[in-house]
PDB file of C-alpha atoms in Angstrom:
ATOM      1  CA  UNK A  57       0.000   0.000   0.000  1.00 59.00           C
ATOM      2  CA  UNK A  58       2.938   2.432   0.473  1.00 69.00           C
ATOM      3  CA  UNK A  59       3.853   2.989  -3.139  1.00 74.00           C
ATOM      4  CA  UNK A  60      -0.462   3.268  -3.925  1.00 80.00           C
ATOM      5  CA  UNK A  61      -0.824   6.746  -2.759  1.00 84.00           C
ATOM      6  CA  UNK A  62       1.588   9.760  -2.901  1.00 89.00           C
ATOM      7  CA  UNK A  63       3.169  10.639   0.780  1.00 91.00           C
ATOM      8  CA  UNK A  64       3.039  14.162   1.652  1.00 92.00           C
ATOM      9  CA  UNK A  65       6.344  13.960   3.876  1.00 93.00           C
ATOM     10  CA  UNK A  66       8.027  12.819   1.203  1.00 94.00           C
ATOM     11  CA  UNK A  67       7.595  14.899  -1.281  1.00 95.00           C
ATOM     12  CA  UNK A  68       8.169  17.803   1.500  1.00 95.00           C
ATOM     13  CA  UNK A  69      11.525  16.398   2.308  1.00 95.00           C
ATOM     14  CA  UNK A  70      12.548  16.357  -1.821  1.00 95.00           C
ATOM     15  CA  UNK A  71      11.559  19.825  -1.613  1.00 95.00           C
ATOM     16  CA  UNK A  72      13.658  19.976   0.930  1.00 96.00           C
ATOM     17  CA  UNK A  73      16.892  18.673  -0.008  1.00 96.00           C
ATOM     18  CA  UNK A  74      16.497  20.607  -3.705  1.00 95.00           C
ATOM     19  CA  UNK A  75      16.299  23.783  -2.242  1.00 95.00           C
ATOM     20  CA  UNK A  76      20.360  22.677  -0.496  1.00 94.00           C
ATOM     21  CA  UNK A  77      21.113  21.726  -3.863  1.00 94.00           C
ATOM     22  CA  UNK A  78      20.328  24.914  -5.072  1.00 94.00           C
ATOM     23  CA  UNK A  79      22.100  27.232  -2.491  1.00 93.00           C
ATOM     24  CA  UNK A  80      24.889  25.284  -2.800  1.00 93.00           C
ATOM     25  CA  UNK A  81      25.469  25.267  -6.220  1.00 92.00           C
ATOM     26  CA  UNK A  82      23.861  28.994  -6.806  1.00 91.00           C
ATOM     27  CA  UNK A  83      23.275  30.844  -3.104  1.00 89.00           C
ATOM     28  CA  UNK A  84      23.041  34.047  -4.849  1.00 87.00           C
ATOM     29  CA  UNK A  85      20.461  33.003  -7.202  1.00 88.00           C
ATOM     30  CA  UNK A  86      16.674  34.384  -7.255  1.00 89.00           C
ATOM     31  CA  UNK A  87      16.026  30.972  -7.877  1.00 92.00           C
ATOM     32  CA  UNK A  88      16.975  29.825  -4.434  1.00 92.00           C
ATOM     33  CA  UNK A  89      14.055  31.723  -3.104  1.00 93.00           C
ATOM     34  CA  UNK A  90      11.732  30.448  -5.118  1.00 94.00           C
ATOM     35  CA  UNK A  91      12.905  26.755  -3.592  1.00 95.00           C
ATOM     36  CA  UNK A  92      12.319  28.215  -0.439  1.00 95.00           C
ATOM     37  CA  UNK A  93       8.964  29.253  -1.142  1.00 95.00           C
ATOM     38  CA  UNK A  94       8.434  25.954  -2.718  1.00 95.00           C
ATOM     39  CA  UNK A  95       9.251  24.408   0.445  1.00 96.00           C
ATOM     40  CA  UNK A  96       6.746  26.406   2.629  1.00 95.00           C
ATOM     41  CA  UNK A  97       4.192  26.101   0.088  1.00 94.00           C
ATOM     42  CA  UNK A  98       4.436  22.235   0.170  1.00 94.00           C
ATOM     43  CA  UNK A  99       3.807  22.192   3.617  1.00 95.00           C
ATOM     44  CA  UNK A 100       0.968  24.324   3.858  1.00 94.00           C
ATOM     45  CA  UNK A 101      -0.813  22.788   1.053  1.00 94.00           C
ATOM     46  CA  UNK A 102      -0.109  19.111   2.390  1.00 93.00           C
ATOM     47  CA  UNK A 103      -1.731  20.060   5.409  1.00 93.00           C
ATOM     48  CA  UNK A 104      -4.456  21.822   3.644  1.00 92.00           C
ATOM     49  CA  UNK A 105      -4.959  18.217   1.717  1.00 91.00           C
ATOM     50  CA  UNK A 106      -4.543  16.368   4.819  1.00 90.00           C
ATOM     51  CA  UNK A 107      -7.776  17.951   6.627  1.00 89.00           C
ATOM     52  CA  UNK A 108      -9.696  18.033   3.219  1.00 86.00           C
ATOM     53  CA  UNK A 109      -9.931  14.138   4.492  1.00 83.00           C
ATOM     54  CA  UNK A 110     -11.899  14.945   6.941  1.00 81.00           C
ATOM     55  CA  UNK A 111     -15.935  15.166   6.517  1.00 79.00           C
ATOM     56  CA  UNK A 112     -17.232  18.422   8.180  1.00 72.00           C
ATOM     57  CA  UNK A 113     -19.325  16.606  10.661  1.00 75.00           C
ATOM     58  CA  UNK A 114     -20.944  20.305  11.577  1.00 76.00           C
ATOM     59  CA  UNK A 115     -22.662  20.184   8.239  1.00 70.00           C
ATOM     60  CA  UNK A 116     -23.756  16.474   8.122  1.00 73.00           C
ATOM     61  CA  UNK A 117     -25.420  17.432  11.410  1.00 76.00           C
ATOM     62  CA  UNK A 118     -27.360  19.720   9.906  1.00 75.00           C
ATOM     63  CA  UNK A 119     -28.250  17.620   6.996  1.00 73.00           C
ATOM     64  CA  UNK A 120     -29.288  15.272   9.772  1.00 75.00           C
ATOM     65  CA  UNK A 121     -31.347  17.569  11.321  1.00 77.00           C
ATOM     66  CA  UNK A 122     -33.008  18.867   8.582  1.00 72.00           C
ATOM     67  CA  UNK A 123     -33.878  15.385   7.312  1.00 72.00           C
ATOM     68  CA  UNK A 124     -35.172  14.442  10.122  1.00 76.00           C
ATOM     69  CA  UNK A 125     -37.112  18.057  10.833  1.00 73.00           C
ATOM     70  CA  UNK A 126     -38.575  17.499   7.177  1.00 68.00           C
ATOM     71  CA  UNK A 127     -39.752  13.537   8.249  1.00 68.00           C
ATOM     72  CA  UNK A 128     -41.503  15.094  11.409  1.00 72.00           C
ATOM     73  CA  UNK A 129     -43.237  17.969   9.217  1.00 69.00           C
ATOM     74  CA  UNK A 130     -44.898  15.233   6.973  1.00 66.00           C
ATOM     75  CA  UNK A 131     -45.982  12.570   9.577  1.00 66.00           C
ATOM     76  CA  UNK A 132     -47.048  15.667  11.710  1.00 66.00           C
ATOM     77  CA  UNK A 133     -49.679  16.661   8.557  1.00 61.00           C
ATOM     78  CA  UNK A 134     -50.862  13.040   7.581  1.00 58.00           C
ATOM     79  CA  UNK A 135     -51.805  12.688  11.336  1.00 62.00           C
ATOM     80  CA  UNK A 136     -53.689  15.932  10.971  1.00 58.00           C
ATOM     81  CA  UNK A 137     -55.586  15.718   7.057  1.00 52.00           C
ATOM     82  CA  UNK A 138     -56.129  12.108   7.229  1.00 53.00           C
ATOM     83  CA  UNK A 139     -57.226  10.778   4.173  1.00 49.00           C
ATOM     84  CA  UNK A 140     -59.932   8.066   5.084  1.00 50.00           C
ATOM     85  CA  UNK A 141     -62.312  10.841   6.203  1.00 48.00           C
ATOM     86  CA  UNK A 142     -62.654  12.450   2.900  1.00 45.00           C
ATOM     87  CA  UNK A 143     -65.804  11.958   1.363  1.00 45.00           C
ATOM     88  CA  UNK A 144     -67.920  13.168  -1.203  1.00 46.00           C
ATOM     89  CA  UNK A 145     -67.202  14.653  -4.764  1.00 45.00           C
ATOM     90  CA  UNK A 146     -66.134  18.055  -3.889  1.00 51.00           C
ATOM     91  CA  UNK A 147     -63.733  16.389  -0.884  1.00 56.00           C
ATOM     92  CA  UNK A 148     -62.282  14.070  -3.662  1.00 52.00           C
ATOM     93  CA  UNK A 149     -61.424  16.994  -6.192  1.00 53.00           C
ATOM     94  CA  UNK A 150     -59.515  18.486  -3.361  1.00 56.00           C
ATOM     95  CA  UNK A 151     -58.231  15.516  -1.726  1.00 54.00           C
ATOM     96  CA  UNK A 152     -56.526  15.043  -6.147  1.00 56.00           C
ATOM     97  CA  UNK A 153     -55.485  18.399  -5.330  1.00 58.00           C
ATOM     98  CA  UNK A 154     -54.162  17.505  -2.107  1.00 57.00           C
ATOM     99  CA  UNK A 155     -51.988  14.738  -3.468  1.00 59.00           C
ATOM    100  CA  UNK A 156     -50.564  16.548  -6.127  1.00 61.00           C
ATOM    101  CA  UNK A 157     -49.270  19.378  -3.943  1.00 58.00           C
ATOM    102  CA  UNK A 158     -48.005  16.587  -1.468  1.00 59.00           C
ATOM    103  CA  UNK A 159     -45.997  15.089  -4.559  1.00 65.00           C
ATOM    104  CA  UNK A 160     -44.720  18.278  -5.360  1.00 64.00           C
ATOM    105  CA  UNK A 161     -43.725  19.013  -1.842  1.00 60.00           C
ATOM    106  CA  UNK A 162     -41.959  15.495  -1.384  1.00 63.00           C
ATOM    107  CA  UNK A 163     -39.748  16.147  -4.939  1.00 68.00           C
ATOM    108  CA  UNK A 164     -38.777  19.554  -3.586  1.00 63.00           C
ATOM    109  CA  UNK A 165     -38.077  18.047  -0.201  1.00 63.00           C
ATOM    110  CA  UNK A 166     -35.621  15.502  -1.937  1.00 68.00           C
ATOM    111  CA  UNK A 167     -34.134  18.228  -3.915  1.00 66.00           C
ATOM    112  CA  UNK A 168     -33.155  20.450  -1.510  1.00 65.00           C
ATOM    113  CA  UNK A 169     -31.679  17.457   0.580  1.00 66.00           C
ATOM    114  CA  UNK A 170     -29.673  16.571  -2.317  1.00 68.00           C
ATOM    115  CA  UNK A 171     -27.877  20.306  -2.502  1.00 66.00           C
ATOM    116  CA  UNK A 172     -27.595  19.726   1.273  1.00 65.00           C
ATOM    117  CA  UNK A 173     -25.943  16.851   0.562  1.00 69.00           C
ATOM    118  CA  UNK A 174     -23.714  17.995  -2.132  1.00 74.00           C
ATOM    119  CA  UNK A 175     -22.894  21.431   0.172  1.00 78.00           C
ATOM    120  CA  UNK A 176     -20.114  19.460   1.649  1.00 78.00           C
ATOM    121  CA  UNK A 177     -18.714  18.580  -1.752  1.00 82.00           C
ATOM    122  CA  UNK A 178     -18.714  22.061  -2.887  1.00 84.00           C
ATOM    123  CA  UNK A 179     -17.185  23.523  -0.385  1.00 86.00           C
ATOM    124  CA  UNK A 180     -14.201  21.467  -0.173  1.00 86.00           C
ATOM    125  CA  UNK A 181     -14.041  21.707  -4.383  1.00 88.00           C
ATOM    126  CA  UNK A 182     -14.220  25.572  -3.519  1.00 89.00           C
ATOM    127  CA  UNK A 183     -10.887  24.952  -0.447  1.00 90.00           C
ATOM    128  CA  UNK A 184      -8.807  23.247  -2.857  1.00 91.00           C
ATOM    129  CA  UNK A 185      -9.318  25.658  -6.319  1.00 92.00           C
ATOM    130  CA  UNK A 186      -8.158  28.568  -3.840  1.00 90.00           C
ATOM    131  CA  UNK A 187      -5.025  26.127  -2.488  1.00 90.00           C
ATOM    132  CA  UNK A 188      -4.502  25.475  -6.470  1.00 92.00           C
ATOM    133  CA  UNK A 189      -4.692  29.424  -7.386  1.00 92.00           C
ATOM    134  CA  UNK A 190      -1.339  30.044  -5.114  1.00 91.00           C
ATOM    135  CA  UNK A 191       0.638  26.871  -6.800  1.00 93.00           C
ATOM    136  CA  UNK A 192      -0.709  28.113 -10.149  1.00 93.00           C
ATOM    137  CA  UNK A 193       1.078  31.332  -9.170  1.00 94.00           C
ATOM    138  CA  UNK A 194       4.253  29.541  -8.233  1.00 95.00           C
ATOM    139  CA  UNK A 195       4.893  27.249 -11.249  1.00 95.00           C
ATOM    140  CA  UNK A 196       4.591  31.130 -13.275  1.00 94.00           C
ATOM    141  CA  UNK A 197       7.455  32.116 -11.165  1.00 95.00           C
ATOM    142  CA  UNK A 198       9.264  29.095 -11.957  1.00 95.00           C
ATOM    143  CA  UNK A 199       8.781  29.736 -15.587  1.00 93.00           C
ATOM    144  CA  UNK A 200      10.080  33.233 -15.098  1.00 92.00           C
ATOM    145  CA  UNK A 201      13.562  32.404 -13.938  1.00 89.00           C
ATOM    146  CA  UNK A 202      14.287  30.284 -16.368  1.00 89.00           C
ATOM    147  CA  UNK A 203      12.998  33.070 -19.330  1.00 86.00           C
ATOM    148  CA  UNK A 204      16.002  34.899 -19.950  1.00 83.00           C
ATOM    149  CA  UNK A 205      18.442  31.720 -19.240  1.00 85.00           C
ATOM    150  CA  UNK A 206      18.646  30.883 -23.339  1.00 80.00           C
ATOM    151  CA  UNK A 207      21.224  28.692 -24.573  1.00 82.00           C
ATOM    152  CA  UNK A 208      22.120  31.414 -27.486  1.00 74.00           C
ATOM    153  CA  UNK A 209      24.354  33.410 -24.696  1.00 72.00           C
ATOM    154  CA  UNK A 210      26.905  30.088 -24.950  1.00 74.00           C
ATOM    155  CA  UNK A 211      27.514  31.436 -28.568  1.00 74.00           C
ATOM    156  CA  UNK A 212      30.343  33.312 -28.763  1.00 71.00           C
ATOM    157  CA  UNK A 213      28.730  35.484 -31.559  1.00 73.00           C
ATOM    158  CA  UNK A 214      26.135  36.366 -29.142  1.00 72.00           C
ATOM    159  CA  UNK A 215      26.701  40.206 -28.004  1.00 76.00           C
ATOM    160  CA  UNK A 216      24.808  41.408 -24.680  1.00 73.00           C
ATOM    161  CA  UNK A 217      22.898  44.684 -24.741  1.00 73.00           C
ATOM    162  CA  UNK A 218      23.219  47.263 -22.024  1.00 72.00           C
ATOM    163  CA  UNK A 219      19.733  46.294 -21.178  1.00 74.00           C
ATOM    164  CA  UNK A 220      20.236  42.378 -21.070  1.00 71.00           C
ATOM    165  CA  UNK A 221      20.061  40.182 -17.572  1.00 72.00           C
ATOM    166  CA  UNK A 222      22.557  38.681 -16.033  1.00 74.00           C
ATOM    167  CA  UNK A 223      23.353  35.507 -18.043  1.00 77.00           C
ATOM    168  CA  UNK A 224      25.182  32.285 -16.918  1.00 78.00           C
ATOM    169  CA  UNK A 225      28.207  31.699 -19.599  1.00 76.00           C
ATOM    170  CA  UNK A 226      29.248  28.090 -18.724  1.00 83.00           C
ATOM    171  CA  UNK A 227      27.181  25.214 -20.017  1.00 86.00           C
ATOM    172  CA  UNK A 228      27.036  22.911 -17.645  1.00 88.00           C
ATOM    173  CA  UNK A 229      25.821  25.744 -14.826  1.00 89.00           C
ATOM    174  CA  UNK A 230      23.286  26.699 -17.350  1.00 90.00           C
ATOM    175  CA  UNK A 231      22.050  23.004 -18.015  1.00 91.00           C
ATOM    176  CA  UNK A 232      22.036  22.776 -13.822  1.00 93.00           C
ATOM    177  CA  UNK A 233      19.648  25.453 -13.229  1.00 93.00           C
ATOM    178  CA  UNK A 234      17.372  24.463 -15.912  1.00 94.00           C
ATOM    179  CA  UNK A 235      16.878  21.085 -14.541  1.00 94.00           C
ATOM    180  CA  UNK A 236      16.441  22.755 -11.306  1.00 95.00           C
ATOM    181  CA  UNK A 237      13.774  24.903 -12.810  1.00 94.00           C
ATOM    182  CA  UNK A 238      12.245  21.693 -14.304  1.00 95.00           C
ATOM    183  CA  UNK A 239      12.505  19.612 -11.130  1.00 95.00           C
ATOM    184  CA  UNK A 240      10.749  22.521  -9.043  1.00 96.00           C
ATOM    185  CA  UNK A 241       7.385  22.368 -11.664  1.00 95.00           C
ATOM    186  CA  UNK A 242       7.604  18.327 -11.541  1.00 95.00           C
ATOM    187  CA  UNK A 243       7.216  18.718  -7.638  1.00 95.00           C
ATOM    188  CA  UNK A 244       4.264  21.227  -7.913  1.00 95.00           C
ATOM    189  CA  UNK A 245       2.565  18.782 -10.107  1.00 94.00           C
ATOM    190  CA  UNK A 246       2.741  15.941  -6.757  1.00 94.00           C
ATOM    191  CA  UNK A 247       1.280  18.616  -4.767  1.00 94.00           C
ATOM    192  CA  UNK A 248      -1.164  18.971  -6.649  1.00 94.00           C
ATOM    193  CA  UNK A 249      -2.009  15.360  -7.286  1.00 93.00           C
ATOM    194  CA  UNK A 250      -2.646  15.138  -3.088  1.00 93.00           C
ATOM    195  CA  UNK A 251      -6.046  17.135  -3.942  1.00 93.00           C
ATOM    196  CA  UNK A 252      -6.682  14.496  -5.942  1.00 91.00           C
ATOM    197  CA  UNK A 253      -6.136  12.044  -3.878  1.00 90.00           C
ATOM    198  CA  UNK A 254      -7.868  13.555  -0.775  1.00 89.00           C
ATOM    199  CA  UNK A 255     -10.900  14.373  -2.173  1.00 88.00           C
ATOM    200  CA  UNK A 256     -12.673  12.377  -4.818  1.00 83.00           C
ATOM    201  CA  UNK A 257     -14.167  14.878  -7.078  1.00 85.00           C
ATOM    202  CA  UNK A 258     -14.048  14.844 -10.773  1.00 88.00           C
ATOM    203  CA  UNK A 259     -14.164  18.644 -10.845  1.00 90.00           C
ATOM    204  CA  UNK A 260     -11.243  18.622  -8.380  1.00 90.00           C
ATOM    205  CA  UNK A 261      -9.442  15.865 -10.738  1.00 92.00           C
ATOM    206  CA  UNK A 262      -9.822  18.591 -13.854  1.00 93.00           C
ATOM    207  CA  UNK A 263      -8.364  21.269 -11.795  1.00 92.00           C
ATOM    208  CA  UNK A 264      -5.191  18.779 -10.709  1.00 93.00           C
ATOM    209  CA  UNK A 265      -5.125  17.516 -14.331  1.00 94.00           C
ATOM    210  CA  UNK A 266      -4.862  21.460 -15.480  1.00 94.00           C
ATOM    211  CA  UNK A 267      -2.169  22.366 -12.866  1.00 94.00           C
ATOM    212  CA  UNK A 268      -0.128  19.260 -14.192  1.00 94.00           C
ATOM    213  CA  UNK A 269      -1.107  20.147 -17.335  1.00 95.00           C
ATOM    214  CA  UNK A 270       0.718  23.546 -17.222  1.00 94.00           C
ATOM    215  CA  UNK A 271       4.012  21.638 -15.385  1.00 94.00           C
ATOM    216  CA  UNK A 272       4.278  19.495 -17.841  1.00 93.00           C
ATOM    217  CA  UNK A 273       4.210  21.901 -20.619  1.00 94.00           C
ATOM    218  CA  UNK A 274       7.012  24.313 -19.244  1.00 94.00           C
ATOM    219  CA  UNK A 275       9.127  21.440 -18.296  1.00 94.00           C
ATOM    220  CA  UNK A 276       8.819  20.272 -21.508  1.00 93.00           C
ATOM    221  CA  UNK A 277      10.094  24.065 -22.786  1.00 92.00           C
ATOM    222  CA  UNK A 278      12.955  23.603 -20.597  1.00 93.00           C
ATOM    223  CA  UNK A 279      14.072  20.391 -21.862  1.00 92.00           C
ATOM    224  CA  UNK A 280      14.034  21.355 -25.507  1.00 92.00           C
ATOM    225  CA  UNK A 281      16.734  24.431 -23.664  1.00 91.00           C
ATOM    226  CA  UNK A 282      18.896  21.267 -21.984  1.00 91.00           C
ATOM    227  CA  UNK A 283      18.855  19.416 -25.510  1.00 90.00           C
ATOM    228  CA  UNK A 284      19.958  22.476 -27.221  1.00 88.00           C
ATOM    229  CA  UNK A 285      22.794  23.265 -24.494  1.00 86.00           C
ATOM    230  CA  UNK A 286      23.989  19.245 -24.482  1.00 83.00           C
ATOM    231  CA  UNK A 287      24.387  19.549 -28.340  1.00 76.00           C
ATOM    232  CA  UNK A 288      26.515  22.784 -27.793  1.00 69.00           C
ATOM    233  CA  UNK A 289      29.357  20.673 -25.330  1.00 62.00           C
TER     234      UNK A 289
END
């Protein structure tokens, strides 16, 4: 069962020990932040998974009670209009009339326990899209660092502009922090897969599939970078 499920420690501890790797091969990098803030970010949010576990007993109570309030309301008016002392034409007209409006009742009743019922669901779908806005924010960040890091400054017919960042010359430095980058966005993707996991939802699963969606994608961008750099050595 261990390898069935992702484990939040872990993936908090290889956030963890890439965010060392990073200070020690670049401590004056911007980059290094951003592992830091990857770090906190993991914890908080496999916390925030964690309790998503839970069922918010507070509002199954109420469900309960409503239910059951609902149950009391009906036996409490059968025991008041009886129907076996309705007679005559006009009392059957209205007793039809009677029925219908008790059908209707009863198919609102079940309605509106349904949405009670599905209150829970969409609350916790609402706790995880506003965990999943902040690591959508993140992985952007991610993508920003790596921007200006182009393989093209390894050329030596490549000529910096007064107005052009701070590039990394060396190749294999260059290939480093791109993987970096890359490794960062494949660890937001496993946090974002414990949403998944914690709460079965298939609106839930489309926002996880989105988030890994957008990893994916810009790690893919950086690899086509690390191809382009290992063909240059």
């Amino acid at each position: 069962m261990r390898y069935r499920a992702l484990d939040p420690q872990l993936i908090i501890e290889t956030a963890e020990r890439l965010e060392g790797r990073i200070g020690e091969r670049f401590p004056d990098a911007g980059l290094r932040g951003v592992a830091a803030e990857l770090v906190s970010l993991s914890r908080d949010l496999a916390k925030a998974a964690r309790e998503l576990e839970t069922p918010i007993w507070w509002l199954r109570g109420v469900i309960i009670a409503a239910f059951i309030a609902g149950v009391a309301v009906f036996l409490f008016v059968g025991t008041i209009l009886p129907l076996d002392r309705i007679s005559g034409a006009d009392d059957a007209v209205q007793s039809m009339q009677g029925i219908e409006a008790t059908i209707n009742t009863v198919i609102l009743a079940v309605l509106g326990l349904l949405a009670l019922v599905r209150t829970e669901e969409r609350i916790k779908r609402k706790k995880v899209f506003r965990q999943l806005h902040g690591l959508r924010s993140l992985i952007h960040v991610i993508d920003m660092h790596q921007l200006t890091k182009d393989p093209a400054a390894l050329s030596a017919e490549f000529k910096p502009t007064a107005h052009s960042p701070a590039r990394i010359t060396n190749a294999a430095d260059l290939a480093r922090y791109l993987d970096y980058c890359s490794e960062m966005l494949s660890i937001t993707g496993k946090i974002a897969a414990l949403f998944a996991q914690s709460v079965n939802d298939d609106v839930v699963i489309d926002g996880v599939n989105d988030i890994e969606n957008l990893s994916s994608n810009l790690s893919r961008k950086i690899w086509q970078k690390i191809t382009l750099i290992e063909g240059r050595r």
